[in-house]
mmCIF file of C-alpha atoms and ligand atoms in Angstrom:
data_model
loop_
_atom_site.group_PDB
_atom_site.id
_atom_site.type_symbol
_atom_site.label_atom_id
_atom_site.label_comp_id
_atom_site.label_asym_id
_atom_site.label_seq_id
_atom_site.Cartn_x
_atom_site.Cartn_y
_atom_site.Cartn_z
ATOM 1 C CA UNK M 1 -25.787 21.684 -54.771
ATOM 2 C CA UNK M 2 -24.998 24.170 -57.326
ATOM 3 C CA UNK M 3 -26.240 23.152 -60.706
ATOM 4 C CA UNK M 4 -23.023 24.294 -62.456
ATOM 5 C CA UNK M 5 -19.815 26.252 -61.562
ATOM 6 C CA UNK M 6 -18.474 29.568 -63.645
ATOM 7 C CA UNK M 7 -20.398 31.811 -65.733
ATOM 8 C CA UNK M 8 -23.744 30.398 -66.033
ATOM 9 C CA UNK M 9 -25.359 29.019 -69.599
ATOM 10 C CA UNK M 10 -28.115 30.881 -70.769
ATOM 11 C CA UNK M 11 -32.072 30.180 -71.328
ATOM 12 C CA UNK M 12 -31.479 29.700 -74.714
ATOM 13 C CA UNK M 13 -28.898 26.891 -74.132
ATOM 14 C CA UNK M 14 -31.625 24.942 -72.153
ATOM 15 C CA UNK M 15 -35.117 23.152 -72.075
ATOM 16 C CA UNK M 16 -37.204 21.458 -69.373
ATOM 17 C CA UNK M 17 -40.040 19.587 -70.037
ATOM 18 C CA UNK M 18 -43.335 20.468 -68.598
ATOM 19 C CA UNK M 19 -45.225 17.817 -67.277
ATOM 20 C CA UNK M 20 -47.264 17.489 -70.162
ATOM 21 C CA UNK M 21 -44.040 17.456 -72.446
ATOM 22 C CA UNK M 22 -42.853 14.981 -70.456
ATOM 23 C CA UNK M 23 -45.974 12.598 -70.398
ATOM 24 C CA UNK M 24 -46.058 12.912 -74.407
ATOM 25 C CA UNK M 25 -42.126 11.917 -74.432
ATOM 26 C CA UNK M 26 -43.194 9.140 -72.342
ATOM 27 C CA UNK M 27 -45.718 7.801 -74.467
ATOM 28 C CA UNK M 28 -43.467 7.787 -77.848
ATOM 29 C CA UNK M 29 -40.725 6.030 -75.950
ATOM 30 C CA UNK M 30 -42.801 3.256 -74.541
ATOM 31 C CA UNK M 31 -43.901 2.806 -77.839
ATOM 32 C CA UNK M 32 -40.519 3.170 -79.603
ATOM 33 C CA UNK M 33 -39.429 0.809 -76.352
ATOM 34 C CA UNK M 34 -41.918 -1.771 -77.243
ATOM 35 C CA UNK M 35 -41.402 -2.238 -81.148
ATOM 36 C CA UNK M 36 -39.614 -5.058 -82.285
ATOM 37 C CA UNK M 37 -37.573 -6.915 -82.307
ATOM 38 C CA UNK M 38 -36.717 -4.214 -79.537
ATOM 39 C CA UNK M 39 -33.222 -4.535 -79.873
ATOM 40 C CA UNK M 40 -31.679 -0.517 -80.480
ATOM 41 C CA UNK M 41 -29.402 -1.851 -83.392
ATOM 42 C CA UNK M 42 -32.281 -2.910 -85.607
ATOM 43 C CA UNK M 43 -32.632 -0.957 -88.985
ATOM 44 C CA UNK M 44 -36.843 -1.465 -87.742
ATOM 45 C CA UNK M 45 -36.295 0.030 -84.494
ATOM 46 C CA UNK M 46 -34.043 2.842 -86.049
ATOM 47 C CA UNK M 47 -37.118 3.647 -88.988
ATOM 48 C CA UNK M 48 -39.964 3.750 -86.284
ATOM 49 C CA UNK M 49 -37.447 6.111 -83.942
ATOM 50 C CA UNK M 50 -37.271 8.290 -87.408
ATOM 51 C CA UNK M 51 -41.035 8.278 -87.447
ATOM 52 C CA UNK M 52 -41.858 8.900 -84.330
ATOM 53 C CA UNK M 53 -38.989 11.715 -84.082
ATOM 54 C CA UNK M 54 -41.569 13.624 -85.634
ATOM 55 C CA UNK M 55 -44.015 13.463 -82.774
ATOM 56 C CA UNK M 56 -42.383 14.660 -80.121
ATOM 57 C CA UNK M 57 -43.539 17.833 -78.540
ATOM 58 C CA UNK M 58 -43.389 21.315 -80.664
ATOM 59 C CA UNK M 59 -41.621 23.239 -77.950
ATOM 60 C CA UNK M 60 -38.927 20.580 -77.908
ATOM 61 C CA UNK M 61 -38.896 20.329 -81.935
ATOM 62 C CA UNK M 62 -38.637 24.143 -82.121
ATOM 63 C CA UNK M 63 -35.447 23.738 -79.826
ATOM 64 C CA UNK M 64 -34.264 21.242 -81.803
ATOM 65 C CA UNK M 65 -34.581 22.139 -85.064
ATOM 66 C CA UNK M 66 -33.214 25.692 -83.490
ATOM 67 C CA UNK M 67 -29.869 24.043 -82.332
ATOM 68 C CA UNK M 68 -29.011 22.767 -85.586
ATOM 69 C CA UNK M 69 -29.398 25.668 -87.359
ATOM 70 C CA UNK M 70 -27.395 27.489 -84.717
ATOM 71 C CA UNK M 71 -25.709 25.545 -81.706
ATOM 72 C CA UNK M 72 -25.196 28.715 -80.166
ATOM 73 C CA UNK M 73 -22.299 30.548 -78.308
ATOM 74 C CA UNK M 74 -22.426 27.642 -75.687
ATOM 75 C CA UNK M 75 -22.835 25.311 -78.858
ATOM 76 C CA UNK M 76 -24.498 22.802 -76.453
ATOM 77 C CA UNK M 77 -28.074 21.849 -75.363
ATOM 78 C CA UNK M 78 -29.200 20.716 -72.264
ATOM 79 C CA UNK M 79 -32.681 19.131 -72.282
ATOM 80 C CA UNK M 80 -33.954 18.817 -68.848
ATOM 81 C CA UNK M 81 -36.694 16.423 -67.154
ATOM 82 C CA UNK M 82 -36.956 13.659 -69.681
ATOM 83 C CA UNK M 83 -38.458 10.133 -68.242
ATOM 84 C CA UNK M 84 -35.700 8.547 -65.999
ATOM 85 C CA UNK M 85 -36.923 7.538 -63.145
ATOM 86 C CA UNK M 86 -33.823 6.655 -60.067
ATOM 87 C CA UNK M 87 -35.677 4.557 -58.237
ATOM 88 C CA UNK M 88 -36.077 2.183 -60.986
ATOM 89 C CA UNK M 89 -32.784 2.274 -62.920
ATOM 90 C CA UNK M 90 -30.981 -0.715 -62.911
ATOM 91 C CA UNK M 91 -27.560 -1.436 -61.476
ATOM 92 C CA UNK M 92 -25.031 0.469 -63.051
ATOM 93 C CA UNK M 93 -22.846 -1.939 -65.369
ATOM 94 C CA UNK M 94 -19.206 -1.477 -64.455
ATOM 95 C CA UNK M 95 -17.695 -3.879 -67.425
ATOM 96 C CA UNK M 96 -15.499 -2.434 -70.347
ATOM 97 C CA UNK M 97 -17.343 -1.639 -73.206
ATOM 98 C CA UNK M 98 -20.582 -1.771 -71.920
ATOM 99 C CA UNK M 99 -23.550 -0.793 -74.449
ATOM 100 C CA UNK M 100 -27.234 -0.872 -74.543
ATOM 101 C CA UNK M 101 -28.372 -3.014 -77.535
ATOM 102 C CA UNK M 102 -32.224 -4.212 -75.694
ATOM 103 C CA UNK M 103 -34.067 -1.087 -76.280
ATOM 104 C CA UNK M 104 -35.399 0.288 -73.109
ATOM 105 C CA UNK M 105 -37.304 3.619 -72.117
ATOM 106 C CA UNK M 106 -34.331 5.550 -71.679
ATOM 107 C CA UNK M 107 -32.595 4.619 -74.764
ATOM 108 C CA UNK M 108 -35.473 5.078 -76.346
ATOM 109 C CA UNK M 109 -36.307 8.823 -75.178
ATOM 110 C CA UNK M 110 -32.427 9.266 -76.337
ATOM 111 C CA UNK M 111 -32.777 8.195 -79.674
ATOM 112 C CA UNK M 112 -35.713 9.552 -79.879
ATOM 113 C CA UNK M 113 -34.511 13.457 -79.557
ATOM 114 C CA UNK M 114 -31.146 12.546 -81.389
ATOM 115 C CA UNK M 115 -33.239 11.135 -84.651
ATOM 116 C CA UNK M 116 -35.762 14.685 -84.309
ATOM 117 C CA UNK M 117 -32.036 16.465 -85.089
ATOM 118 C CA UNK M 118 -29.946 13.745 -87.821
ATOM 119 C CA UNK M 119 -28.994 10.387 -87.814
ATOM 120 C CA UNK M 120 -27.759 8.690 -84.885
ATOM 121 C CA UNK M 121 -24.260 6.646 -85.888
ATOM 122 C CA UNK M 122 -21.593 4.889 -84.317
ATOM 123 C CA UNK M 123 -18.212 3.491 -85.280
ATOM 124 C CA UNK M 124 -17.200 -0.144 -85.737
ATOM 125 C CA UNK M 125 -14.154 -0.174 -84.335
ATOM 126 C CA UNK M 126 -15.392 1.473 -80.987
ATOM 127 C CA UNK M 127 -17.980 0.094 -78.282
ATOM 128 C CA UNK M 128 -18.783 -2.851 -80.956
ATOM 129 C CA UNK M 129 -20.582 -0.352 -83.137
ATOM 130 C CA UNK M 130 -23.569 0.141 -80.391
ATOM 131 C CA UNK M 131 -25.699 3.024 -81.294
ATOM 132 C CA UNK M 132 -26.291 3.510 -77.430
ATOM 133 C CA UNK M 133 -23.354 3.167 -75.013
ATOM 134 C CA UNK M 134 -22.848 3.269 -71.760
ATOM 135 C CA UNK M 135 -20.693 5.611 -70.109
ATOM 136 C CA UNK M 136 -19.706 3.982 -66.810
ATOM 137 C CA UNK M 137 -16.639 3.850 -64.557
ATOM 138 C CA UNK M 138 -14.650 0.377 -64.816
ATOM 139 C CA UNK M 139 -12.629 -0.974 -62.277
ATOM 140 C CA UNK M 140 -9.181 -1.119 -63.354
ATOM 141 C CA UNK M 141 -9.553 2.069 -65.591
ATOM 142 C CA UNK M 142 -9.244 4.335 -62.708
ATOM 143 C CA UNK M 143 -6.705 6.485 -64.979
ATOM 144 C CA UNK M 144 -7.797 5.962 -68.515
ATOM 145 C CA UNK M 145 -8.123 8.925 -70.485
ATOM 146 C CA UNK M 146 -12.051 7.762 -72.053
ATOM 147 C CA UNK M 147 -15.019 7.627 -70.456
ATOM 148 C CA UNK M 148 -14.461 4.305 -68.591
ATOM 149 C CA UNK M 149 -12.037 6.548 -66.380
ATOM 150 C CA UNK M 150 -12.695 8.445 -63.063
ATOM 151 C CA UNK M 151 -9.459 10.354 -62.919
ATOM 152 C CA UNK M 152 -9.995 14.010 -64.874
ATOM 153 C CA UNK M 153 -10.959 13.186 -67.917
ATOM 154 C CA UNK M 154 -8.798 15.768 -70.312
ATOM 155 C CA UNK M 155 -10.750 18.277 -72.985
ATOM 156 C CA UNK M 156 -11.499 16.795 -76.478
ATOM 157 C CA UNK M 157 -13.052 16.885 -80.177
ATOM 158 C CA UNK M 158 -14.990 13.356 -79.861
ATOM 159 C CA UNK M 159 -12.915 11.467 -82.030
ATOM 160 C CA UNK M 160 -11.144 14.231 -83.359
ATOM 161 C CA UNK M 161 -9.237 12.061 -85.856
ATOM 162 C CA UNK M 162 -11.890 10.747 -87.860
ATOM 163 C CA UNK M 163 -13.002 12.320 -90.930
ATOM 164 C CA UNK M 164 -16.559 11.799 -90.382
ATOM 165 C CA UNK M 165 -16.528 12.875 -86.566
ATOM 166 C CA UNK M 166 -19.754 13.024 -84.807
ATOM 167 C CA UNK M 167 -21.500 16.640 -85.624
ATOM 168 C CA UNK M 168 -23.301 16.346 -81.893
ATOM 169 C CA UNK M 169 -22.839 13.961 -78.843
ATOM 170 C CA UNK M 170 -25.663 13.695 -76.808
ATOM 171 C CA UNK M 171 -25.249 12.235 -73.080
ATOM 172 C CA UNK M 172 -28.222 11.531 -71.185
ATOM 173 C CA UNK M 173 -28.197 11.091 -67.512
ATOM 174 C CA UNK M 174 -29.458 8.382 -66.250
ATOM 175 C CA UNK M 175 -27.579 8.316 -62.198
ATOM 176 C CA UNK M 176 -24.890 10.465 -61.151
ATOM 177 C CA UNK M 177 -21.739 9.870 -58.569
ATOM 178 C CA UNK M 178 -22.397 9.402 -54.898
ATOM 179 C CA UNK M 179 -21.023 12.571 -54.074
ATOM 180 C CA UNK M 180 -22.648 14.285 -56.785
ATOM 181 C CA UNK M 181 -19.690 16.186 -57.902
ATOM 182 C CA UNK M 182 -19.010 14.411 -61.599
ATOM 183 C CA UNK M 183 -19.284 16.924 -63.935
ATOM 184 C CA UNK M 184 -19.374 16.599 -67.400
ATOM 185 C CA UNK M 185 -17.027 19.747 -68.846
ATOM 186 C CA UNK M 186 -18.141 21.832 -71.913
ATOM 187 C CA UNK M 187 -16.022 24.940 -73.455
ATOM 188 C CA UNK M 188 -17.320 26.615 -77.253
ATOM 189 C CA UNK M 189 -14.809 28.011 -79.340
ATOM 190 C CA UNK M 190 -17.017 31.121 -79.845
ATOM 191 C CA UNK M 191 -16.111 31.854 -75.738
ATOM 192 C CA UNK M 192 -12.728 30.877 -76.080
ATOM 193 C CA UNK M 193 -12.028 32.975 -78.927
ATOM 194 C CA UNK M 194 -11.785 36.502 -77.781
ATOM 195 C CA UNK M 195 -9.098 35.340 -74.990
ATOM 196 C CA UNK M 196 -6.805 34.678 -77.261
ATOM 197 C CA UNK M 197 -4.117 36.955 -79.562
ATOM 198 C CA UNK M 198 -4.972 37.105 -83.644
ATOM 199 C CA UNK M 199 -1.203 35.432 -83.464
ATOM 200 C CA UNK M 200 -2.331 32.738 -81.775
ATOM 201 C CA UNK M 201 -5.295 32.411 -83.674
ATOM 202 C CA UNK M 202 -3.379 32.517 -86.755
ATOM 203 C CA UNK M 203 -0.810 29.922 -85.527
ATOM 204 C CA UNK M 204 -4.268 27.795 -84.618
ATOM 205 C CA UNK M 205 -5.446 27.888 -88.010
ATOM 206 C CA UNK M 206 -2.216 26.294 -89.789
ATOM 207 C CA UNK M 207 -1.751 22.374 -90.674
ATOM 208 C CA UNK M 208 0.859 22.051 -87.414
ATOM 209 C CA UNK M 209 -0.973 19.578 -85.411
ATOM 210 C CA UNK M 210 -1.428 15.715 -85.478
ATOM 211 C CA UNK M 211 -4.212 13.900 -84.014
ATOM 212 C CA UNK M 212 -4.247 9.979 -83.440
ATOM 213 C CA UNK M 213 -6.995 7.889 -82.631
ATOM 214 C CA UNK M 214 -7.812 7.775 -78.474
ATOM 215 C CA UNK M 215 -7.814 5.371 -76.533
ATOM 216 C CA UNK M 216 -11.583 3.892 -76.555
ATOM 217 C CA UNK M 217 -10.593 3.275 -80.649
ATOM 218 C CA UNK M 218 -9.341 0.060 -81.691
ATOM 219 C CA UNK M 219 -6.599 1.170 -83.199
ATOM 220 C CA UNK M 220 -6.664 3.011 -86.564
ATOM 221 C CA UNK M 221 -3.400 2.693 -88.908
ATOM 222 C CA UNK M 222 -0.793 4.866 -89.952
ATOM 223 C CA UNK M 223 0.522 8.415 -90.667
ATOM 224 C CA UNK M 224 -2.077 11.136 -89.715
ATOM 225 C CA UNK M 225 -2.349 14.448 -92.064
ATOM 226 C CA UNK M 226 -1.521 17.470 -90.470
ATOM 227 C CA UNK M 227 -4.289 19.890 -89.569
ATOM 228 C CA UNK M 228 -5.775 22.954 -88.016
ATOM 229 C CA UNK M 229 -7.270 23.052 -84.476
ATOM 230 C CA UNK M 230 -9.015 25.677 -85.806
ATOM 231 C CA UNK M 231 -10.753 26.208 -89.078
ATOM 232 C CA UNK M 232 -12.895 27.365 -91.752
ATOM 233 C CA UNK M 233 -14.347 31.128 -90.852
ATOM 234 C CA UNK M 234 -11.786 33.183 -88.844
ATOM 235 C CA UNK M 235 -14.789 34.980 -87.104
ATOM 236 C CA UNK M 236 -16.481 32.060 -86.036
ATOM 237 C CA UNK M 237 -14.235 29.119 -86.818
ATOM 238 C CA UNK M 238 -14.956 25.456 -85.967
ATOM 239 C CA UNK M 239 -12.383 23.315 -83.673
ATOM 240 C CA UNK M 240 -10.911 20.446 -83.139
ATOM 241 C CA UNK M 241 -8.611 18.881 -80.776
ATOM 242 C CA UNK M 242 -7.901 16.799 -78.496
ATOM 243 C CA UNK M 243 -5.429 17.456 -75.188
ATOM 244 C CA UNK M 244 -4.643 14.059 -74.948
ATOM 245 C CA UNK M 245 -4.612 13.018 -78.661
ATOM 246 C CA UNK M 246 -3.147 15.788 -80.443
ATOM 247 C CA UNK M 247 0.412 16.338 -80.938
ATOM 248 C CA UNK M 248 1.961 20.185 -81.982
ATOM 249 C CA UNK M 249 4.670 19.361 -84.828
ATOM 250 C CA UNK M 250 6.729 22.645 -83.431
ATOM 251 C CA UNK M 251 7.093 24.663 -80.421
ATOM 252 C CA UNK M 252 5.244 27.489 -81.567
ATOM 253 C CA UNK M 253 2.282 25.568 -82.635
ATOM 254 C CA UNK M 254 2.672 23.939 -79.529
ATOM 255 C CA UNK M 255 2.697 27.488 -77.495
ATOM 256 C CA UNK M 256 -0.670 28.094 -79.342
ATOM 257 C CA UNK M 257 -2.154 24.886 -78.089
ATOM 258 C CA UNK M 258 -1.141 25.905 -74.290
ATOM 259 C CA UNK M 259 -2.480 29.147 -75.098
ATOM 260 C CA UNK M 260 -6.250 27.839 -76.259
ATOM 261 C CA UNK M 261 -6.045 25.447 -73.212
ATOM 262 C CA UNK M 262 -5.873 28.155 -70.660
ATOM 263 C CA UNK M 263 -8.664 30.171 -72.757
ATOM 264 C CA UNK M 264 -10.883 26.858 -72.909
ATOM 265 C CA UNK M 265 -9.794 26.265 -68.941
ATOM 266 C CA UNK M 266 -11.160 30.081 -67.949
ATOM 267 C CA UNK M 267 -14.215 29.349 -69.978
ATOM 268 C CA UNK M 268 -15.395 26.021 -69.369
ATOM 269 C CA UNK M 269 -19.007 24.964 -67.747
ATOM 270 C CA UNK M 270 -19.215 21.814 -65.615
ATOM 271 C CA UNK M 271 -22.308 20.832 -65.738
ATOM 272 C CA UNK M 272 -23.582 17.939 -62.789
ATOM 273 C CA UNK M 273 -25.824 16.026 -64.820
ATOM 274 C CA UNK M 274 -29.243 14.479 -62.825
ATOM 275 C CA UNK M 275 -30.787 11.686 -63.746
ATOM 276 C CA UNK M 276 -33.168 12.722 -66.527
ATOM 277 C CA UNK M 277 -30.514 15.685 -67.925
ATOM 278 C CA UNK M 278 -29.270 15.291 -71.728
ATOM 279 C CA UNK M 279 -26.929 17.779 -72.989
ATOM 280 C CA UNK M 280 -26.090 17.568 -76.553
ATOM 281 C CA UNK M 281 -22.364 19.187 -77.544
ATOM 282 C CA UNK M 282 -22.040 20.776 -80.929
ATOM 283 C CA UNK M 283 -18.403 18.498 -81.605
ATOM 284 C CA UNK M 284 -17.741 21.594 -84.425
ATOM 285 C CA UNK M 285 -17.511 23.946 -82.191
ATOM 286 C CA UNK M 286 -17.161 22.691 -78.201
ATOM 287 C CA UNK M 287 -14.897 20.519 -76.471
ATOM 288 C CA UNK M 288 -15.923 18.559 -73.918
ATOM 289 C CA UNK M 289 -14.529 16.130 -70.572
ATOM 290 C CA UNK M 290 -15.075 15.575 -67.037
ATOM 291 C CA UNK M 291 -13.543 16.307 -63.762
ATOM 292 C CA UNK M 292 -12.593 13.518 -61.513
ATOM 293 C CA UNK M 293 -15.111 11.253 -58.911
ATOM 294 C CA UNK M 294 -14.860 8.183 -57.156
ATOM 295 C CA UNK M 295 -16.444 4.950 -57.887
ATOM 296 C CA UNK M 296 -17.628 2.562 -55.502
ATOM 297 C CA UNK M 297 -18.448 -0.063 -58.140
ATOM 298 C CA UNK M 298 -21.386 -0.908 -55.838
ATOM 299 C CA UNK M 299 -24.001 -0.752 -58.565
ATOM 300 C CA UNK M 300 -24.704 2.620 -57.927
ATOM 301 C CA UNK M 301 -21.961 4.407 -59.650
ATOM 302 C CA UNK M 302 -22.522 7.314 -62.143
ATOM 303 C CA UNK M 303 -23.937 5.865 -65.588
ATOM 304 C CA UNK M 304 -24.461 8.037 -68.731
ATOM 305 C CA UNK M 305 -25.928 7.011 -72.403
ATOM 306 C CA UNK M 306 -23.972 8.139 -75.006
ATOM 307 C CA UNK M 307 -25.155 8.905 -78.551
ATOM 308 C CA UNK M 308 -23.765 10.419 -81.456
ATOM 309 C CA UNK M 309 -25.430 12.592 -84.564
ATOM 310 C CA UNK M 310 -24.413 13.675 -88.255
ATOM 311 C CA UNK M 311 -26.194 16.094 -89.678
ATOM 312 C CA UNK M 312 -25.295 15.167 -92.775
ATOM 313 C CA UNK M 313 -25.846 11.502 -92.993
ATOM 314 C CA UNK M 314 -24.835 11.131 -96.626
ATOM 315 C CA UNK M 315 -21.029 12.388 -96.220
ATOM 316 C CA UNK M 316 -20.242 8.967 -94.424
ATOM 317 C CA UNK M 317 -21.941 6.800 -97.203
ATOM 318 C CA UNK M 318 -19.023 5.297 -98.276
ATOM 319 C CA UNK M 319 -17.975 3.889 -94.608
ATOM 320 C CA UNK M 320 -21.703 2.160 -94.143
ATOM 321 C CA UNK M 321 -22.815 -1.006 -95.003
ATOM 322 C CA UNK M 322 -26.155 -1.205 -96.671
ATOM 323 C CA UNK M 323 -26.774 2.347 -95.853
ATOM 324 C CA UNK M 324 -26.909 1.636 -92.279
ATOM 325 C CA UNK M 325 -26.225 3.665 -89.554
ATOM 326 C CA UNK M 326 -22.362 2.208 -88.225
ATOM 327 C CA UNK M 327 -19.326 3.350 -90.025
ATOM 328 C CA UNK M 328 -16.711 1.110 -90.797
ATOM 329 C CA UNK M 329 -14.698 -0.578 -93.463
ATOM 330 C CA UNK M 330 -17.145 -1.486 -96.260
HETATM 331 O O1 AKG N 401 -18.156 11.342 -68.546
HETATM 332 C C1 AKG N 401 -18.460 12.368 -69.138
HETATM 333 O O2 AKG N 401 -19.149 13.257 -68.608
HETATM 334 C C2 AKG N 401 -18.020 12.592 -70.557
HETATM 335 C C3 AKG N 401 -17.378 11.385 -71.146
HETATM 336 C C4 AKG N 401 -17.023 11.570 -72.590
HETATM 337 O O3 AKG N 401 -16.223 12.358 -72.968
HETATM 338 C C5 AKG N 401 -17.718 10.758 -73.591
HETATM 339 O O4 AKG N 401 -18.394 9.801 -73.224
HETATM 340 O O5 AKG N 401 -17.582 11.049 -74.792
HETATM 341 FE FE1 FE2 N 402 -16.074 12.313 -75.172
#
């Protein structure tokens, strides 16, 4: 089973842990697993996690701290062979909005690598403001476009209409499909770029597109600002859209969007995630989504841990309580 599909990422994109990496991953997340109250949410749990960030292995620090200087022209990570072990994975949950707030070795390793990079957040109004959530298929959601679907799941900015977007989401592996064809989908802007026309990049760059909230939001009120998909440098721009939440206000704007979604289309990875695989996508510069599987809802089902970062954790310091790590109305 082929790893990936299309042009391949390069070395510098990945990591796998040795087995003495591995071993000293192991360690910190046992004991990151095992402080109290060992529940994920807990501003304790979240300070030792910030401590113990700093222990992890060099190799993987130097990659780290590497990837958030530079994200790359994949602008994504994938760190490879980190402690999940199939045979002893639980049953995958298969309810709506399922999250982990007990910490557990997994979630732990997760955190863990997200705190070495920024701060790990979430957002009130989405999976109950869980720091870790679960990305699992739910019966009923067959065709919902967010991650509790199994039908293709369409190319996006992860919650491209918030101000204070994630700067990376990390998604760790922790069982794939039966079939072992679920893939999750990652494009970069800096690959896309050079397929399209300076017209269309021009067009791309204009306040002509909306963005609501998606569908996994609770919904967020009123009139959104027009904006540019693309933005900031015109050599090396940063992104943002979604194809199922952003709206062209005119047909030429909207004949640019069609445009960048055949360019992200030619130049998209899909990546099939093994248990023990995280990739982190730089959300400034990559899209990401997944292609279609079937569930069995058997308890076996593919199941993913979802985190996201800022980089900048005091930008959003107006949105969080007490200085804490969820962003909502304060
Ligand atoms: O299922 C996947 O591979 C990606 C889902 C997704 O877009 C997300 O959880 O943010
Ligand atoms: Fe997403």
């Amino acid at each position: 089973m082929p790893v990936e599909t299309r042009p391949k990422i390069g070395d510098d994109a990945q990591i796998s842990l040795d087995g003495r990496e591995k071993a000293e991953l192991t360690a910190l997340a046992v004991r990151l697993r095992d402080t109290e109250p060992q529940l994920v949410d807990d501003p304790r749990w979240i300070a030792q996690a910030r401590e113990l960030s700093c222990l992890l292995p060099p190799r993987l620090r130097q990659v780290l701290r590497q990837f958030t200087w530079n994200s790359g022209r994949e602008a994504m990570l994938l760190v490879r062979n980190l402690p999940v072990d199939p045979e002893t994975v639980p049953d995958t949950p298969a309810v709506r909005g399922s999250v982990q707030r007990e910490s557990s070795t997994s979630a732990a390793s997760l955190v863990l690598i997200a705190m070495a990079m920024g701060e790990v957040i979430a957002f009130d109004k989405e999976k109950s403001g869980a720091l870790v959530q679960d990305v699992v298929p739910v019966p009923g959601l067959e065709e919902f476009q967010g991650n509790a679907g199994s039908i293709k799941l369409n190319m996006h900015t992860e919650n491209a209409f918030h101000e204070h977007k994630p700067d990376l989401v990390g998604l760790m592996c922790l069982r794939n499909d039966h079939e072992n064809i679920a893939g999750l989908r990652v494009a970069s802007v800096r690959n896309a770029l050079p397929l399209l026309s300076d017209r269309t990049r021009d067009i791309l760059h204009q306040p002509r597109f909306v963005t609501v909230a998606p569908a996994s939001f609770e919904l967020e009120d009123g009139m959104q600002e027009p904006h540019g998909i693309l933005s900031g440098s015109v050599d090396d721009p940063n992104l943002k859209v979604d194809f199922s939440s952003t709206l062209p206000v005119d047909d030429e704007a909207g004949e640019a969007m069609a445009q960048l979604e055949s360019a992200i289309e030619q130049i998209a990875h899909t990546l099939i995630l093994r248990p023990g695989d995280l990739a982190f996508v730089d959300n400034r510069l990559a899209l990401h989504g997944r292609n279609a599987f079937q569930p069995r809802y058997d308890g076996r089902d593919r199941w993913l841990q979802r985190v996201f970062v800022h980089l900048d954790f005091r930008r959003s310091r107006a949105m969080r309580r007490q200085d804490g790590q969820v962003l909502g109305a304060v």
